[in-house]
Amino acid sequence: AVSGTGAITATGAADGDGAGLLATLTKAGATYAGVSGRLPVMVAAPRRVQYLTYQLGAAGLAPSLGPAQPGDPAGTVLRLGAVPIISSGAMPTNLGAGSNEDRVILLAEQDAALYLSEPEVTVSAPSVSTVTLQATQYAALPVLRPGSVHIVSGTALARVL
């Protein structure tokens, strides 16, 4: 973690079910908005987004979710109220004491500029019957204000479908 980032802990079974997870993430969003003065963008592992969608549906809270809107950041898959949720396969899912916990990151889109290099493709033919293609692209996310990043962690984020 970067020095200065905020930490929000979600523990216990009540924080991991549909209503509890919604309350935890809503509280995290409100805490974030109170500190930064902005609504966050939420970044989560695909399994957390899937779990959130399933749990909110099972708890009858699916209206809390909505489709991505024009103007949302790239990668937005749905919204939790007014907060865009980005699903990222780069989020770790092997953290915590049981090595099965993931993280949810809340950040201000305006405070984090994503840099992507142009993709480069390398072709090599080590033998007549083999051709190897390798695509490379570099990405960096420099955070301008570490205080505008909050990380939600805890045992409630170990629950999956």
Short mmCIF file of N, CA and C in Angstrom, two decimals, residues 16 18 22 33 36-37 46 58 70 72 114 142 158:
data_model
loop_
_atom_site.label_atom_id
_atom_site.label_comp_id
_atom_site.label_asym_id
_atom_site.label_seq_id
_atom_site.Cartn_x
_atom_site.Cartn_y
_atom_site.Cartn_z
N GLY A 16 -20.48 -9.75 4.56
CA GLY A 16 -20.26 -10.45 3.30
C GLY A 16 -21.50 -10.84 2.53
N GLY A 18 -25.49 -10.14 0.95
CA GLY A 18 -25.95 -9.08 0.05
C GLY A 18 -26.15 -7.74 0.73
N LEU A 22 -23.54 -4.56 0.62
CA LEU A 22 -24.04 -3.28 0.12
C LEU A 22 -23.79 -2.19 1.17
N ALA A 33 -16.12 9.73 0.11
CA ALA A 33 -16.63 11.02 -0.35
C ALA A 33 -16.41 12.09 0.72
N SER A 36 -12.51 12.84 0.51
CA SER A 36 -12.00 13.41 -0.73
C SER A 36 -12.92 14.47 -1.34
N GLY A 37 -14.19 14.50 -0.90
CA GLY A 37 -15.13 15.45 -1.47
C GLY A 37 -15.66 15.01 -2.83
N PRO A 46 -13.22 -9.54 -10.82
CA PRO A 46 -14.44 -10.03 -11.45
C PRO A 46 -15.29 -10.90 -10.53
N ALA A 58 -30.21 -11.84 -4.71
CA ALA A 58 -30.79 -12.80 -3.76
C ALA A 58 -31.44 -12.08 -2.58
N PRO A 70 -23.22 6.43 -20.06
CA PRO A 70 -22.30 7.19 -20.91
C PRO A 70 -21.49 8.15 -20.03
N ASP A 72 -19.08 7.14 -18.04
CA ASP A 72 -18.41 6.37 -17.00
C ASP A 72 -16.99 6.04 -17.47
N LEU A 114 -4.38 7.07 -16.06
CA LEU A 114 -3.86 5.80 -16.54
C LEU A 114 -3.00 6.03 -17.77
N PRO A 142 -0.15 6.30 -11.98
CA PRO A 142 0.41 7.16 -10.93
C PRO A 142 -0.72 7.85 -10.17
N ALA A 158 -13.62 -12.55 1.42
CA ALA A 158 -13.16 -13.89 1.08
C ALA A 158 -14.32 -14.74 0.58
#
